[in-house]
PDB file of C-alpha atoms in Angstrom:
ATOM      1  CA  UNK O   1      -5.742   0.416  18.448  1.00  0.00           C
ATOM      2  CA  UNK O   2      -4.732  -3.205  18.748  1.00  0.00           C
ATOM      3  CA  UNK O   3      -5.396  -5.450  15.782  1.00  0.00           C
ATOM      4  CA  UNK O   4      -7.021  -8.590  17.113  1.00  0.00           C
ATOM      5  CA  UNK O   5      -8.530 -10.093  13.991  1.00  0.00           C
ATOM      6  CA  UNK O   6      -8.131  -9.985  10.265  1.00  0.00           C
ATOM      7  CA  UNK O   7      -9.623 -11.988   7.454  1.00  0.00           C
ATOM      8  CA  UNK O   8      -9.440 -12.210   3.703  1.00  0.00           C
ATOM      9  CA  UNK O   9     -12.718 -11.090   2.137  1.00  0.00           C
ATOM     10  CA  UNK O  10     -12.410 -11.597  -1.604  1.00  0.00           C
ATOM     11  CA  UNK O  11     -10.389 -11.072  -4.769  1.00  0.00           C
ATOM     12  CA  UNK O  12     -11.944  -9.005  -7.518  1.00  0.00           C
ATOM     13  CA  UNK O  13     -10.945  -8.229 -11.082  1.00  0.00           C
ATOM     14  CA  UNK O  14     -12.440  -4.727 -11.078  1.00  0.00           C
ATOM     15  CA  UNK O  15     -14.292  -2.140  -9.042  1.00  0.00           C
ATOM     16  CA  UNK O  16     -17.620  -3.554 -10.228  1.00  0.00           C
ATOM     17  CA  UNK O  17     -16.755  -6.945  -8.681  1.00  0.00           C
ATOM     18  CA  UNK O  18     -15.890  -5.481  -5.256  1.00  0.00           C
ATOM     19  CA  UNK O  19     -18.519  -5.781  -2.544  1.00  0.00           C
ATOM     20  CA  UNK O  20     -19.663  -2.689  -0.672  1.00  0.00           C
ATOM     21  CA  UNK O  21     -18.374  -3.254   2.848  1.00  0.00           C
ATOM     22  CA  UNK O  22     -19.422  -0.014   4.552  1.00  0.00           C
ATOM     23  CA  UNK O  23     -16.010   0.268   6.195  1.00  0.00           C
ATOM     24  CA  UNK O  24     -13.231   2.822   5.674  1.00  0.00           C
ATOM     25  CA  UNK O  25     -10.676   1.497   3.216  1.00  0.00           C
ATOM     26  CA  UNK O  26      -6.945   1.957   2.709  1.00  0.00           C
ATOM     27  CA  UNK O  27      -5.782   1.260  -0.841  1.00  0.00           C
ATOM     28  CA  UNK O  28      -2.229  -0.129  -0.944  1.00  0.00           C
ATOM     29  CA  UNK O  29      -0.364   0.865  -4.084  1.00  0.00           C
ATOM     30  CA  UNK O  30       3.231   0.488  -5.185  1.00  0.00           C
ATOM     31  CA  UNK O  31       5.572  -1.093  -7.654  1.00  0.00           C
ATOM     32  CA  UNK O  32       5.444  -4.823  -8.157  1.00  0.00           C
ATOM     33  CA  UNK O  33       7.196  -6.713  -5.361  1.00  0.00           C
ATOM     34  CA  UNK O  34       7.595  -3.691  -3.062  1.00  0.00           C
ATOM     35  CA  UNK O  35       6.147  -5.564  -0.089  1.00  0.00           C
ATOM     36  CA  UNK O  36       2.451  -4.641   0.170  1.00  0.00           C
ATOM     37  CA  UNK O  37       1.384  -8.207   1.016  1.00  0.00           C
ATOM     38  CA  UNK O  38       4.210  -8.585   3.552  1.00  0.00           C
ATOM     39  CA  UNK O  39       3.020  -5.325   5.098  1.00  0.00           C
ATOM     40  CA  UNK O  40      -0.503  -6.702   5.587  1.00  0.00           C
ATOM     41  CA  UNK O  41       0.816  -9.912   7.159  1.00  0.00           C
ATOM     42  CA  UNK O  42       3.092  -7.990   9.499  1.00  0.00           C
ATOM     43  CA  UNK O  43       0.550  -5.365  10.598  1.00  0.00           C
ATOM     44  CA  UNK O  44      -2.089  -7.991  11.419  1.00  0.00           C
ATOM     45  CA  UNK O  45       0.487 -10.465  12.778  1.00  0.00           C
ATOM     46  CA  UNK O  46      -0.784 -13.335  10.625  1.00  0.00           C
ATOM     47  CA  UNK O  47       2.052 -14.847   8.650  1.00  0.00           C
ATOM     48  CA  UNK O  48       0.227 -15.904   5.485  1.00  0.00           C
ATOM     49  CA  UNK O  49      -3.005 -13.915   5.376  1.00  0.00           C
ATOM     50  CA  UNK O  50      -1.907 -12.148   2.178  1.00  0.00           C
ATOM     51  CA  UNK O  51      -0.017 -14.233  -0.366  1.00  0.00           C
ATOM     52  CA  UNK O  52       3.572 -13.098  -0.894  1.00  0.00           C
ATOM     53  CA  UNK O  53       6.003 -13.923  -3.692  1.00  0.00           C
ATOM     54  CA  UNK O  54       9.516 -13.080  -4.814  1.00  0.00           C
ATOM     55  CA  UNK O  55       8.240 -12.831  -8.385  1.00  0.00           C
ATOM     56  CA  UNK O  56       6.969  -9.373  -9.422  1.00  0.00           C
ATOM     57  CA  UNK O  57       3.419  -9.241 -10.722  1.00  0.00           C
ATOM     58  CA  UNK O  58       1.881 -12.042  -8.656  1.00  0.00           C
ATOM     59  CA  UNK O  59      -0.895  -9.791  -7.328  1.00  0.00           C
ATOM     60  CA  UNK O  60      -3.217  -9.593 -10.309  1.00  0.00           C
ATOM     61  CA  UNK O  61      -6.488  -8.862  -8.541  1.00  0.00           C
ATOM     62  CA  UNK O  62      -7.882  -6.415  -6.008  1.00  0.00           C
ATOM     63  CA  UNK O  63      -7.557  -8.315  -2.724  1.00  0.00           C
ATOM     64  CA  UNK O  64      -9.703  -7.090   0.158  1.00  0.00           C
ATOM     65  CA  UNK O  65      -8.977  -7.760   3.838  1.00  0.00           C
ATOM     66  CA  UNK O  66     -11.239  -6.921   6.797  1.00  0.00           C
ATOM     67  CA  UNK O  67      -9.230  -5.658   9.772  1.00  0.00           C
ATOM     68  CA  UNK O  68     -10.906  -5.714  13.214  1.00  0.00           C
ATOM     69  CA  UNK O  69     -14.285  -5.119  11.529  1.00  0.00           C
ATOM     70  CA  UNK O  70     -13.099  -1.478  11.599  1.00  0.00           C
ATOM     71  CA  UNK O  71     -11.425  -0.961   8.215  1.00  0.00           C
ATOM     72  CA  UNK O  72     -10.310  -2.663   5.017  1.00  0.00           C
ATOM     73  CA  UNK O  73      -6.951  -3.036   3.297  1.00  0.00           C
ATOM     74  CA  UNK O  74      -7.229  -3.228  -0.490  1.00  0.00           C
ATOM     75  CA  UNK O  75      -4.044  -4.834  -1.849  1.00  0.00           C
ATOM     76  CA  UNK O  76      -3.858  -3.668  -5.459  1.00  0.00           C
ATOM     77  CA  UNK O  77      -1.793  -5.005  -8.371  1.00  0.00           C
ATOM     78  CA  UNK O  78       1.653  -3.427  -8.502  1.00  0.00           C
ATOM     79  CA  UNK O  79       2.723  -1.005 -11.168  1.00  0.00           C
ATOM     80  CA  UNK O  80       6.047  -1.207 -12.980  1.00  0.00           C
ATOM     81  CA  UNK O  81       8.047  -4.311 -13.807  1.00  0.00           C
ATOM     82  CA  UNK O  82       6.142  -7.573 -13.895  1.00  0.00           C
ATOM     83  CA  UNK O  83       6.536 -10.629 -16.090  1.00  0.00           C
ATOM     84  CA  UNK O  84       3.297  -9.968 -17.942  1.00  0.00           C
ATOM     85  CA  UNK O  85       2.528  -8.459 -21.329  1.00  0.00           C
ATOM     86  CA  UNK O  86       2.235  -4.718 -21.878  1.00  0.00           C
ATOM     87  CA  UNK O  87      -1.418  -5.298 -22.764  1.00  0.00           C
ATOM     88  CA  UNK O  88      -2.026  -6.942 -19.381  1.00  0.00           C
ATOM     89  CA  UNK O  89      -0.188  -4.133 -17.585  1.00  0.00           C
ATOM     90  CA  UNK O  90      -2.370  -1.573 -19.385  1.00  0.00           C
ATOM     91  CA  UNK O  91      -5.527  -3.430 -18.317  1.00  0.00           C
ATOM     92  CA  UNK O  92      -4.262  -3.469 -14.715  1.00  0.00           C
ATOM     93  CA  UNK O  93      -3.530   0.268 -14.873  1.00  0.00           C
ATOM     94  CA  UNK O  94      -6.987   1.122 -16.219  1.00  0.00           C
ATOM     95  CA  UNK O  95      -8.616  -1.031 -13.532  1.00  0.00           C
ATOM     96  CA  UNK O  96      -6.393   0.557 -10.856  1.00  0.00           C
ATOM     97  CA  UNK O  97      -7.242   4.108 -11.973  1.00  0.00           C
ATOM     98  CA  UNK O  98     -10.956   3.300 -12.009  1.00  0.00           C
ATOM     99  CA  UNK O  99     -10.783   1.759  -8.541  1.00  0.00           C
ATOM    100  CA  UNK O 100      -8.840   4.619  -6.961  1.00  0.00           C
ATOM    101  CA  UNK O 101     -11.048   7.317  -8.456  1.00  0.00           C
ATOM    102  CA  UNK O 102     -14.457   5.725  -7.921  1.00  0.00           C
ATOM    103  CA  UNK O 103     -14.269   3.596  -4.772  1.00  0.00           C
ATOM    104  CA  UNK O 104     -16.150   5.809  -2.315  1.00  0.00           C
ATOM    105  CA  UNK O 105     -15.003   3.993   0.839  1.00  0.00           C
ATOM    106  CA  UNK O 106     -11.299   4.826   0.349  1.00  0.00           C
ATOM    107  CA  UNK O 107     -10.115   7.136   3.135  1.00  0.00           C
ATOM    108  CA  UNK O 108      -6.458   7.145   2.068  1.00  0.00           C
ATOM    109  CA  UNK O 109      -4.052   5.650  -0.403  1.00  0.00           C
ATOM    110  CA  UNK O 110      -0.830   4.233   0.980  1.00  0.00           C
ATOM    111  CA  UNK O 111       1.966   4.360  -1.564  1.00  0.00           C
ATOM    112  CA  UNK O 112       4.814   1.935  -0.929  1.00  0.00           C
ATOM    113  CA  UNK O 113       8.314   2.884  -2.071  1.00  0.00           C
ATOM    114  CA  UNK O 114      11.382   0.668  -1.787  1.00  0.00           C
ATOM    115  CA  UNK O 115      13.750   2.423   0.622  1.00  0.00           C
ATOM    116  CA  UNK O 116      16.787   0.671  -0.856  1.00  0.00           C
ATOM    117  CA  UNK O 117      16.662   2.589  -4.141  1.00  0.00           C
ATOM    118  CA  UNK O 118      16.224   6.157  -5.354  1.00  0.00           C
ATOM    119  CA  UNK O 119      12.611   7.020  -6.185  1.00  0.00           C
ATOM    120  CA  UNK O 120      11.773   5.378  -9.502  1.00  0.00           C
ATOM    121  CA  UNK O 121      10.111   7.207 -12.383  1.00  0.00           C
ATOM    122  CA  UNK O 122       6.906   5.181 -12.107  1.00  0.00           C
ATOM    123  CA  UNK O 123       6.744   6.000  -8.366  1.00  0.00           C
ATOM    124  CA  UNK O 124       6.944   9.708  -9.213  1.00  0.00           C
ATOM    125  CA  UNK O 125       4.311   9.306 -11.922  1.00  0.00           C
ATOM    126  CA  UNK O 126       1.977   7.633  -9.428  1.00  0.00           C
ATOM    127  CA  UNK O 127       2.577  10.330  -6.807  1.00  0.00           C
ATOM    128  CA  UNK O 128       1.876  13.045  -9.386  1.00  0.00           C
ATOM    129  CA  UNK O 129      -1.284  11.222 -10.525  1.00  0.00           C
ATOM    130  CA  UNK O 130      -2.484  11.010  -6.892  1.00  0.00           C
ATOM    131  CA  UNK O 131      -1.837  14.724  -6.348  1.00  0.00           C
ATOM    132  CA  UNK O 132      -3.447  15.688  -9.662  1.00  0.00           C
ATOM    133  CA  UNK O 133      -6.585  13.814  -8.614  1.00  0.00           C
ATOM    134  CA  UNK O 134      -6.439  15.332  -5.102  1.00  0.00           C
ATOM    135  CA  UNK O 135      -6.553  11.957  -3.355  1.00  0.00           C
ATOM    136  CA  UNK O 136      -5.419  11.640   0.280  1.00  0.00           C
ATOM    137  CA  UNK O 137      -2.258   9.599   0.689  1.00  0.00           C
ATOM    138  CA  UNK O 138       0.914   8.972   2.610  1.00  0.00           C
ATOM    139  CA  UNK O 139       4.017   6.953   1.810  1.00  0.00           C
ATOM    140  CA  UNK O 140       5.560   3.931   3.438  1.00  0.00           C
ATOM    141  CA  UNK O 141       9.298   3.455   2.941  1.00  0.00           C
ATOM    142  CA  UNK O 142       9.378  -0.328   2.642  1.00  0.00           C
ATOM    143  CA  UNK O 143      12.203  -2.748   3.398  1.00  0.00           C
ATOM    144  CA  UNK O 144      14.100  -0.439   5.772  1.00  0.00           C
ATOM    145  CA  UNK O 145      15.552  -3.562   7.401  1.00  0.00           C
ATOM    146  CA  UNK O 146      17.721  -3.864   4.279  1.00  0.00           C
ATOM    147  CA  UNK O 147      19.433  -0.489   4.640  1.00  0.00           C
ATOM    148  CA  UNK O 148      21.789   0.621   7.449  1.00  0.00           C
ATOM    149  CA  UNK O 149      19.872   1.795  10.520  1.00  0.00           C
ATOM    150  CA  UNK O 150      21.688   5.148  10.372  1.00  0.00           C
ATOM    151  CA  UNK O 151      20.189   5.720   6.895  1.00  0.00           C
ATOM    152  CA  UNK O 152      16.514   5.111   7.749  1.00  0.00           C
ATOM    153  CA  UNK O 153      15.687   8.653   8.910  1.00  0.00           C
ATOM    154  CA  UNK O 154      17.672  10.377   6.128  1.00  0.00           C
ATOM    155  CA  UNK O 155      15.989   8.161   3.505  1.00  0.00           C
ATOM    156  CA  UNK O 156      12.533   8.989   4.907  1.00  0.00           C
ATOM    157  CA  UNK O 157      13.312  12.711   5.075  1.00  0.00           C
ATOM    158  CA  UNK O 158      14.578  12.669   1.493  1.00  0.00           C
ATOM    159  CA  UNK O 159      11.406  10.905   0.322  1.00  0.00           C
ATOM    160  CA  UNK O 160       9.268  13.438   2.215  1.00  0.00           C
ATOM    161  CA  UNK O 161      11.113  16.276   0.512  1.00  0.00           C
ATOM    162  CA  UNK O 162      10.872  14.748  -2.982  1.00  0.00           C
ATOM    163  CA  UNK O 163       7.269  13.537  -2.732  1.00  0.00           C
ATOM    164  CA  UNK O 164       5.945  16.348  -0.489  1.00  0.00           C
ATOM    165  CA  UNK O 165       4.020  14.051   1.833  1.00  0.00           C
ATOM    166  CA  UNK O 166       4.461  12.205   5.113  1.00  0.00           C
ATOM    167  CA  UNK O 167       6.679   9.103   4.956  1.00  0.00           C
ATOM    168  CA  UNK O 168       6.727   6.317   7.533  1.00  0.00           C
ATOM    169  CA  UNK O 169       9.388   3.583   7.633  1.00  0.00           C
ATOM    170  CA  UNK O 170       8.363  -0.068   7.548  1.00  0.00           C
ATOM    171  CA  UNK O 171      10.127  -3.358   8.182  1.00  0.00           C
ATOM    172  CA  UNK O 172       8.329  -6.663   8.494  1.00  0.00           C
ATOM    173  CA  UNK O 173      10.891  -7.535  11.174  1.00  0.00           C
ATOM    174  CA  UNK O 174      10.358  -4.556  13.510  1.00  0.00           C
ATOM    175  CA  UNK O 175       7.045  -4.069  15.349  1.00  0.00           C
ATOM    176  CA  UNK O 176       8.059  -0.563  16.422  1.00  0.00           C
ATOM    177  CA  UNK O 177       7.315   0.667  12.902  1.00  0.00           C
ATOM    178  CA  UNK O 178       3.967  -1.155  12.905  1.00  0.00           C
ATOM    179  CA  UNK O 179       2.862   0.833  15.958  1.00  0.00           C
ATOM    180  CA  UNK O 180       3.632   4.129  14.225  1.00  0.00           C
ATOM    181  CA  UNK O 181       1.743   3.043  11.120  1.00  0.00           C
ATOM    182  CA  UNK O 182      -1.282   1.871  13.128  1.00  0.00           C
ATOM    183  CA  UNK O 183      -1.339   5.270  14.863  1.00  0.00           C
ATOM    184  CA  UNK O 184      -1.367   6.922  11.440  1.00  0.00           C
ATOM    185  CA  UNK O 185      -4.217   4.695  10.233  1.00  0.00           C
ATOM    186  CA  UNK O 186      -6.208   5.648  13.319  1.00  0.00           C
ATOM    187  CA  UNK O 187      -6.095   9.330  12.367  1.00  0.00           C
ATOM    188  CA  UNK O 188      -8.208   8.472   9.300  1.00  0.00           C
ATOM    189  CA  UNK O 189     -10.661   6.365  11.288  1.00  0.00           C
ATOM    190  CA  UNK O 190     -11.489   9.027  13.877  1.00  0.00           C
ATOM    191  CA  UNK O 191     -12.931  11.419  11.278  1.00  0.00           C
TER     192      UNK O 191
END
């Protein structure tokens, strides 16, 4: 599959505000500032389709993107550190849980984990929550351009072992990884 078009659809505060799009959807989850928005921009090859920031917690809404009129990326607020109150983080978490459990069009969650660091406790909590709720998912090891090339495969294998799911590397600077990820997305679209 070649991605030839992508467009921003809408931002929503909750599941109830999200339009029914009748397209398969991939929900992007991960810690704040792990690179979900950069991932969208890189995969669709549009530099500023999704807003990016160096400040954790900038994604506060559910942002929906139509890709090729074939599927949707849902860029969700990050979990973990963000310069917002605990109350706000709790609201985000409740909204996130509701979205992931009740959005019928989701075909898979994609959990982003920063490849530069050991798996964080909140990443493990999210993985366990996903498994407990029997939701389909795979992991993207983000920011592999910032670790030595010789460490990319060992890092991915270690994540696969610890999280017990498939892990794909991602770098916004290397289209080779994009091709592998697009092939993975296609496996969910065929069914």
